[in-house]
CSV table of C-alpha atoms and ligand atoms in Angstrom, one decimal:
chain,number,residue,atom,x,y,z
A,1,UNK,CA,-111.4,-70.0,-1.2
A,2,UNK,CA,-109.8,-66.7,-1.9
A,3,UNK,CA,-108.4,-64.9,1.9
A,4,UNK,CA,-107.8,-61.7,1.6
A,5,UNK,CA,-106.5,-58.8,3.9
A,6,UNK,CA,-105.8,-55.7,2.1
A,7,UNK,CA,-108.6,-53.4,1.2
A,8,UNK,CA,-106.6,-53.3,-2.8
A,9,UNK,CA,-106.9,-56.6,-3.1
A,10,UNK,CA,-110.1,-56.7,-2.1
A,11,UNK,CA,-111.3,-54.7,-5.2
A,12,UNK,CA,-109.1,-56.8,-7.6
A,13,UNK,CA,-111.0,-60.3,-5.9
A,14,UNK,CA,-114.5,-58.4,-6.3
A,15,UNK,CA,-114.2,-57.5,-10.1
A,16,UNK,CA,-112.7,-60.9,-10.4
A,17,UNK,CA,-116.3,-62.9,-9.1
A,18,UNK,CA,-118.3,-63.7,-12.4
A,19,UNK,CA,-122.2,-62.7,-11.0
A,20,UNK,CA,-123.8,-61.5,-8.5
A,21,UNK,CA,-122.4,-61.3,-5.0
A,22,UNK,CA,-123.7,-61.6,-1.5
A,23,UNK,CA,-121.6,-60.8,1.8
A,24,UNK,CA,-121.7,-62.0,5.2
A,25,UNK,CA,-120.2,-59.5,7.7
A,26,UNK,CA,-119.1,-61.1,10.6
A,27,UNK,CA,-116.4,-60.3,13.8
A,28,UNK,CA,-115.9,-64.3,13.6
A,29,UNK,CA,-115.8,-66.7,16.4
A,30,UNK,CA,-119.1,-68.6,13.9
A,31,UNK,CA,-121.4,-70.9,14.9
A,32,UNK,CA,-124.4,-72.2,13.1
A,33,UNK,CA,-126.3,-69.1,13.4
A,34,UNK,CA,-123.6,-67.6,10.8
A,35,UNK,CA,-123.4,-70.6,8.8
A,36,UNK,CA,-126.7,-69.9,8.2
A,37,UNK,CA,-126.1,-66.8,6.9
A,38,UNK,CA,-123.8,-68.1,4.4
A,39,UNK,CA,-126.3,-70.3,3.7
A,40,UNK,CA,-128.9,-67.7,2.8
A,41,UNK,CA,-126.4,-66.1,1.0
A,42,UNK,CA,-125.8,-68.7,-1.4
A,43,UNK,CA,-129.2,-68.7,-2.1
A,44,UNK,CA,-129.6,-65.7,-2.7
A,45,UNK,CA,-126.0,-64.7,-5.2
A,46,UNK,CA,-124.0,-66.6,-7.5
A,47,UNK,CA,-120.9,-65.8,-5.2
A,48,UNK,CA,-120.6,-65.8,-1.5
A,49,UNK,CA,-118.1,-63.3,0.5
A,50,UNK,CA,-117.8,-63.4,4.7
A,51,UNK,CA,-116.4,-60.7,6.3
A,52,UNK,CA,-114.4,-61.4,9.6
A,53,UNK,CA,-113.5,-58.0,11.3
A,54,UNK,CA,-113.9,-57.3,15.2
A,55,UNK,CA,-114.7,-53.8,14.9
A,56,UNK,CA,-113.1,-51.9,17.5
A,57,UNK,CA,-115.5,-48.7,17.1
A,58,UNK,CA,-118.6,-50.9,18.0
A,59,UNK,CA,-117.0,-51.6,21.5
A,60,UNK,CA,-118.1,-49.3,24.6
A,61,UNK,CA,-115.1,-48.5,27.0
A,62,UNK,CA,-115.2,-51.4,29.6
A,63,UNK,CA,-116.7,-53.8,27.5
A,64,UNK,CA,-115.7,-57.5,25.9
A,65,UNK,CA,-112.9,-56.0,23.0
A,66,UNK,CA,-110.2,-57.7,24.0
A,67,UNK,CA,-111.3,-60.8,25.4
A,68,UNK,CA,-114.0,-61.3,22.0
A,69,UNK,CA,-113.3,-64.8,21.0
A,70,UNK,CA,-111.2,-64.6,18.3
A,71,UNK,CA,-110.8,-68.1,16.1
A,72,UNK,CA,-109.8,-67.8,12.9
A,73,UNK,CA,-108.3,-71.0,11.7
A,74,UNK,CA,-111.3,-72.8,13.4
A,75,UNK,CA,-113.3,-69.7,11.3
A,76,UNK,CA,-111.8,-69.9,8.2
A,77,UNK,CA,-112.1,-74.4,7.5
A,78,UNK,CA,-115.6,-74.1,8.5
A,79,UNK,CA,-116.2,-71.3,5.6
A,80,UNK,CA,-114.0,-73.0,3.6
A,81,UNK,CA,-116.2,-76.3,4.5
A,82,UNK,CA,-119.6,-74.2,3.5
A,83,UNK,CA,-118.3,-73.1,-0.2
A,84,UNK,CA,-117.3,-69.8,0.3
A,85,UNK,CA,-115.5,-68.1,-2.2
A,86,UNK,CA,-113.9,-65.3,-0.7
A,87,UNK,CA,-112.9,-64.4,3.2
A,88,UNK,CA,-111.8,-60.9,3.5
A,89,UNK,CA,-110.4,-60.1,6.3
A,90,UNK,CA,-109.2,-56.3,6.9
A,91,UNK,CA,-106.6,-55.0,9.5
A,92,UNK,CA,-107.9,-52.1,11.8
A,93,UNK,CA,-105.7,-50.0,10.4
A,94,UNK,CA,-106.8,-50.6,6.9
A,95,UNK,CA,-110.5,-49.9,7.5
A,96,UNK,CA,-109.4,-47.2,10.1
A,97,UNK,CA,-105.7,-45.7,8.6
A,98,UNK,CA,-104.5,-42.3,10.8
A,99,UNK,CA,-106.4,-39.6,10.7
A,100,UNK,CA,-109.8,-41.6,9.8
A,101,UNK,CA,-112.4,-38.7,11.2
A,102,UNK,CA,-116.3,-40.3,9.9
A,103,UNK,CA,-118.6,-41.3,12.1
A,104,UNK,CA,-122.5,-42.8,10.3
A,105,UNK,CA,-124.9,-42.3,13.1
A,106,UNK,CA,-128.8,-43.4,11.9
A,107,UNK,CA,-130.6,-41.4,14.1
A,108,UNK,CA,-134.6,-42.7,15.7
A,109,UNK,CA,-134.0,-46.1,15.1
A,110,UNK,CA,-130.3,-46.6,17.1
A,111,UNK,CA,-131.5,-43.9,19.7
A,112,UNK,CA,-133.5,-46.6,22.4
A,113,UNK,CA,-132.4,-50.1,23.8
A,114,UNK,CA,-128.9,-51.0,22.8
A,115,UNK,CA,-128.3,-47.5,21.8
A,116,UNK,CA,-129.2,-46.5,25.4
A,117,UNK,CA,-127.2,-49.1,27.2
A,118,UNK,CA,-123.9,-49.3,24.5
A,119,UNK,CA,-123.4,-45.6,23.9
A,120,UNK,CA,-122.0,-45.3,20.7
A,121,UNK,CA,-122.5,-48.7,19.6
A,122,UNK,CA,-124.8,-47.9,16.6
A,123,UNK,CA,-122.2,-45.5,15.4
A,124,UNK,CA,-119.5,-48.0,15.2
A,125,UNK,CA,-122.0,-50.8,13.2
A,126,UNK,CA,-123.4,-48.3,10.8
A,127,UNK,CA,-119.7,-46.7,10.4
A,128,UNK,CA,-118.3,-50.3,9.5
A,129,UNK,CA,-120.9,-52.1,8.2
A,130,UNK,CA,-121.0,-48.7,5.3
A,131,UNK,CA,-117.7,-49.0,4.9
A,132,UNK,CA,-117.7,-53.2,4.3
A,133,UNK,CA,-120.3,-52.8,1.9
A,134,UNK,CA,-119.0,-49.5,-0.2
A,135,UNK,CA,-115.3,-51.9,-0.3
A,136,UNK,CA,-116.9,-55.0,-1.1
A,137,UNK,CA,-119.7,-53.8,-3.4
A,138,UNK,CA,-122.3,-56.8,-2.9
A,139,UNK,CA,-125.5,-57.4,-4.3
A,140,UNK,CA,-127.2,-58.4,-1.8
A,141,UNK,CA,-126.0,-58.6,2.2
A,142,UNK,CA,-127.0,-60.8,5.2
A,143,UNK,CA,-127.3,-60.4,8.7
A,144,UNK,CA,-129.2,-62.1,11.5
A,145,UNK,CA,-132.3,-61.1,13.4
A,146,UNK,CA,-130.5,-61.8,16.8
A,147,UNK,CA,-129.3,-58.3,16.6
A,148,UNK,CA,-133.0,-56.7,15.6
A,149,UNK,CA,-132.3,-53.6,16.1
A,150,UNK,CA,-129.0,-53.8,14.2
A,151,UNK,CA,-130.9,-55.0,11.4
A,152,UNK,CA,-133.0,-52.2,11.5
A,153,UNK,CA,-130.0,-49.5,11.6
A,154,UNK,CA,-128.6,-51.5,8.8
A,155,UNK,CA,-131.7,-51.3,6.4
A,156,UNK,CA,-132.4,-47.7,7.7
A,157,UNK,CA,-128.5,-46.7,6.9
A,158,UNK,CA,-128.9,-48.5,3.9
A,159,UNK,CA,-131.5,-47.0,2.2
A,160,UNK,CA,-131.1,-43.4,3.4
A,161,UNK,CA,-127.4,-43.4,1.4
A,162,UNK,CA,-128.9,-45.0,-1.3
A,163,UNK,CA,-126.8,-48.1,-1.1
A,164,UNK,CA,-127.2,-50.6,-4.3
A,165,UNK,CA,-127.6,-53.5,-2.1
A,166,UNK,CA,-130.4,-55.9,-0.4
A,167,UNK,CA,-129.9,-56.0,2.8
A,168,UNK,CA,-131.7,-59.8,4.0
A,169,UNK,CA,-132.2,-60.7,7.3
A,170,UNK,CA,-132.2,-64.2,8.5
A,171,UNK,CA,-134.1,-66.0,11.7
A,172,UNK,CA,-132.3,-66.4,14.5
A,173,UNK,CA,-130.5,-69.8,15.2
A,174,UNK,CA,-131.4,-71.7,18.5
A,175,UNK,CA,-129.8,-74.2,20.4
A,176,UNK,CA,-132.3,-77.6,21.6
A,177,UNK,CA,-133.6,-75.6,24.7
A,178,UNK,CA,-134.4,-72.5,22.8
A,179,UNK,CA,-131.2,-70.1,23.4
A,180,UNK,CA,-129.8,-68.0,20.7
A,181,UNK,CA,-126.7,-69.1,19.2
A,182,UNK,CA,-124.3,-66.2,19.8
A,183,UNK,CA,-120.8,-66.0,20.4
A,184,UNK,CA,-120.7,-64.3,23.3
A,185,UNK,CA,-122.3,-67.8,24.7
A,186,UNK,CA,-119.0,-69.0,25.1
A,187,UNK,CA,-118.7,-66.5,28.5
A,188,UNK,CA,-120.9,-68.8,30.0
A,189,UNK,CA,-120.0,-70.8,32.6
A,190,UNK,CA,-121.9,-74.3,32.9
A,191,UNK,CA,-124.2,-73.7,35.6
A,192,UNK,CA,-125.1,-70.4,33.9
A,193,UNK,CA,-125.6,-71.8,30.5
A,194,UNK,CA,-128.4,-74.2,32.2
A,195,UNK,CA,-130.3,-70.8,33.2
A,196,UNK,CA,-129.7,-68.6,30.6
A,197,UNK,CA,-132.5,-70.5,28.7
A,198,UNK,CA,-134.6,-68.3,31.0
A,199,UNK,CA,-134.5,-65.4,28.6
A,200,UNK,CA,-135.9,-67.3,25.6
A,201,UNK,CA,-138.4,-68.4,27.8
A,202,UNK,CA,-139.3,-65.3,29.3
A,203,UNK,CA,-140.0,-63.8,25.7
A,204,UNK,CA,-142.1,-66.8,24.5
A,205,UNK,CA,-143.9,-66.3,28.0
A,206,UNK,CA,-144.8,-62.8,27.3
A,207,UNK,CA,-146.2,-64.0,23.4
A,208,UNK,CA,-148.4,-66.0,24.8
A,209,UNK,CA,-149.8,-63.6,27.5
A,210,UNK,CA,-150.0,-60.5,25.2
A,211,UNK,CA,-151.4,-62.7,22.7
A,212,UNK,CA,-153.7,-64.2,24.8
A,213,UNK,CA,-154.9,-60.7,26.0
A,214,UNK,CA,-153.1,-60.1,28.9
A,215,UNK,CA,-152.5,-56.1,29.1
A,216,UNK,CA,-148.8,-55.4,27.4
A,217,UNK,CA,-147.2,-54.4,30.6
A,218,UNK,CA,-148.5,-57.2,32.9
A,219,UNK,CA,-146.9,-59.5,30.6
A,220,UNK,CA,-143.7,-57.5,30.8
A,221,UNK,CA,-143.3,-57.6,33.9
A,222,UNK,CA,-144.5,-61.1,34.5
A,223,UNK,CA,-141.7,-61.9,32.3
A,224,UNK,CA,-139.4,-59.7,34.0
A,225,UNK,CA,-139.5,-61.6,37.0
A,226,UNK,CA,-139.2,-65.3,35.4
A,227,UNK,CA,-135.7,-63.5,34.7
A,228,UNK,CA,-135.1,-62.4,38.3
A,229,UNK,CA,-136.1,-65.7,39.2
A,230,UNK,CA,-133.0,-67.2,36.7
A,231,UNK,CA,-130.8,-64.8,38.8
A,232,UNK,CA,-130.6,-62.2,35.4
A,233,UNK,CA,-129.7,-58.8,36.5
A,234,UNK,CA,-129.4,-55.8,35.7
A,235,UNK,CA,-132.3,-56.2,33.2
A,236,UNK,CA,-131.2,-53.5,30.1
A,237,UNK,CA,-134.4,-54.2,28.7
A,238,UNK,CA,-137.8,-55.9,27.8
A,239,UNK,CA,-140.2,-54.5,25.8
A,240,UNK,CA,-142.3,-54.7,22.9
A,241,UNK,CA,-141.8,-52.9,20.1
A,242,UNK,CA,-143.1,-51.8,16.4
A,243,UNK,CA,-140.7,-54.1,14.2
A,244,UNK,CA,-140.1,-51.2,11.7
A,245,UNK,CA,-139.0,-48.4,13.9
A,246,UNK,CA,-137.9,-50.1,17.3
A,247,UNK,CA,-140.5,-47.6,19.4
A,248,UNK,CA,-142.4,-48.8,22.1
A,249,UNK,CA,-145.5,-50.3,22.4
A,250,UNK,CA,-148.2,-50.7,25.4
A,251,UNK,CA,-150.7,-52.5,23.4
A,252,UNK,CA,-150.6,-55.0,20.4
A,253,UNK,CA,-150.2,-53.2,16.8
A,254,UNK,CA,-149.2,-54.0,13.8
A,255,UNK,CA,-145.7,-55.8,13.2
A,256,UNK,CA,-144.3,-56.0,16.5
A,257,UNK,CA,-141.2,-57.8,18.8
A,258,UNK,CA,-140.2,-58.5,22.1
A,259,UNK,CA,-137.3,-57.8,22.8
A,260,UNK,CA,-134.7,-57.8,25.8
A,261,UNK,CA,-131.0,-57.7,26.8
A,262,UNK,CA,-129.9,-58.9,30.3
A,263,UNK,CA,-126.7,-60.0,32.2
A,264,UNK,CA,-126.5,-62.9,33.7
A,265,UNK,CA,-123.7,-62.9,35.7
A,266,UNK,CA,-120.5,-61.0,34.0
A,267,UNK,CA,-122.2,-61.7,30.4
A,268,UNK,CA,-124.8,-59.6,28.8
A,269,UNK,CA,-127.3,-61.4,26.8
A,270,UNK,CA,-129.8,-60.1,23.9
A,271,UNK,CA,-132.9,-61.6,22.3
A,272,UNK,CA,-135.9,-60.8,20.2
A,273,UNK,CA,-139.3,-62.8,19.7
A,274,UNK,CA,-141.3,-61.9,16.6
A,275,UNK,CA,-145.3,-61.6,17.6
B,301,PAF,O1,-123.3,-58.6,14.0
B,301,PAF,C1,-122.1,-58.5,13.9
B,301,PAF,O2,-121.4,-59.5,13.9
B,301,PAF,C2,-121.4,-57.1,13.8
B,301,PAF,O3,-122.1,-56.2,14.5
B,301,PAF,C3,-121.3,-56.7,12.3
B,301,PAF,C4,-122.6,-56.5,11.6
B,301,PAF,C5,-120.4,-57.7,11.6
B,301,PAF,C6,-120.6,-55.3,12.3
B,301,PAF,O4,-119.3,-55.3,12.9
């Protein structure tokens, strides 16, 4: 496994790698969730790449940069365990050298939910993820549906700058009890871990309802309050929404999610349901 750190050798690694090539961005800390990425990956390219980069420009003022887990020995045996062929990881300062000025902002689709609560947020992924892709040149890349709506700014930002790449997305990774693997978990203390399966259940609660005709925002808010009943709060959050463009809905159509962010005690929490 090639691990790389400068952007120069980057480029010499990439026209090195015989076939096609599929990247796995990442800010590390991985669990399963992103070893199924990589897995994904290999199926779909010849050659696997993983990013690991916590991207300072995707962090609000006041939130978890500098106490992100941050593992990369642990990160870099388990990649090395899973076949990759290349880790690339890149210093702040070479993604972001003095003077760097460009901002990507996807307009529509980044403008509601996380967009609302993380200010700026959306800039930061679309700004990185363009610039990992445009360095890294892949065929195809893969990211989870735990962050929908990132997704959806990624395949938006994507296409609209005409990059040549596939952007994939993969379902979300649960532990036993239904909660999202994520690695902002790890915040968690014990007693809150046992009640943050509330969210998961709160979505799969409102499936049901909606689909079992209940009126959209009865079964919103009857979820709601299974969270305020866990002890979530503030609640971001909680909606249902068309799956393509992230706007709201108050009545089932077409390709839709729930989705929802809450905190639960210092950590802030985000899922998605397909219905
Ligand atoms: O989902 C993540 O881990 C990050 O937002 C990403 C896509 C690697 C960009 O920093």
């Amino acid at each position: 496994m090639q691990i790389i750190r400068d952007m120069a050798a980057l480029r010499q690694a990439r026209r090195g790698l015989p076939g096609t090539l599929a990247l796995v961005p990442t800010m590390g800390a991985l669990h399963a969730g992103h070893l199924k990425l990589v897995e994904e990956a290999r199926r779909r390219a010849d050659r696997v790449a993983v990013s690991i980069f916590v991207n300072p420009l995707q962090f609000g003022a006041g939130e978890d940069l500098a106490r992100y887990p941050r593992q990369e020995e642990a990160d870099l045996a388990a990649l090395d365990a899973a076949g990759v062929e290349l880790v690339w990881l890149p210093a702040v300062g070479d993604l972001y050298p003095d003077g760097f000025a460009t901002r990507i902002s996807v307009a529509g689709v980044s403008d509601r939910w996380e967009g609302e609560a993380r200010p700026g947020h959306f800039e930061g992924v679309a700004t990185v993820v363009a610039k990992l892709l445009i360095a890294a040149a892949p065929d195809v890349a893969v990211f989870g549906e735990k962050d929908f709506q990132q997704l959806a700014v990624i395949r938006r930002l994507a296409a609209d700058l005409a990059l040549p790449v596939e952007i994939a997305g993969v379902p979300t990774v649960r532990d036993a009890d239904g909660l999202a693997l994520s690695s902002r978990n790890a915040y968690l203390s014990a007693e809150e871990r046992g009640r943050a399966v509330a969210l998961p259940a709160a979505l799969g609660q409102a499936r049901r309802d909606i689909l079992s005709g209940w009126e959209v925002r009865a079964a919103l808010a009857a979820a709601r309050a299974t969270l305020d009943e866990a002890g979530f709060g503030p609640v971001d959050y909680l909606a249902l929404v068309d799956a393509a463009t992230l706007d709201p809905l108050d009545a089932p159509r077409g390709e839709m999610r729930l989705i929802a962010a809450a905190k639960l005690g210092s950590t802030r929490l985000i899922d998605n349901l397909a219905v």
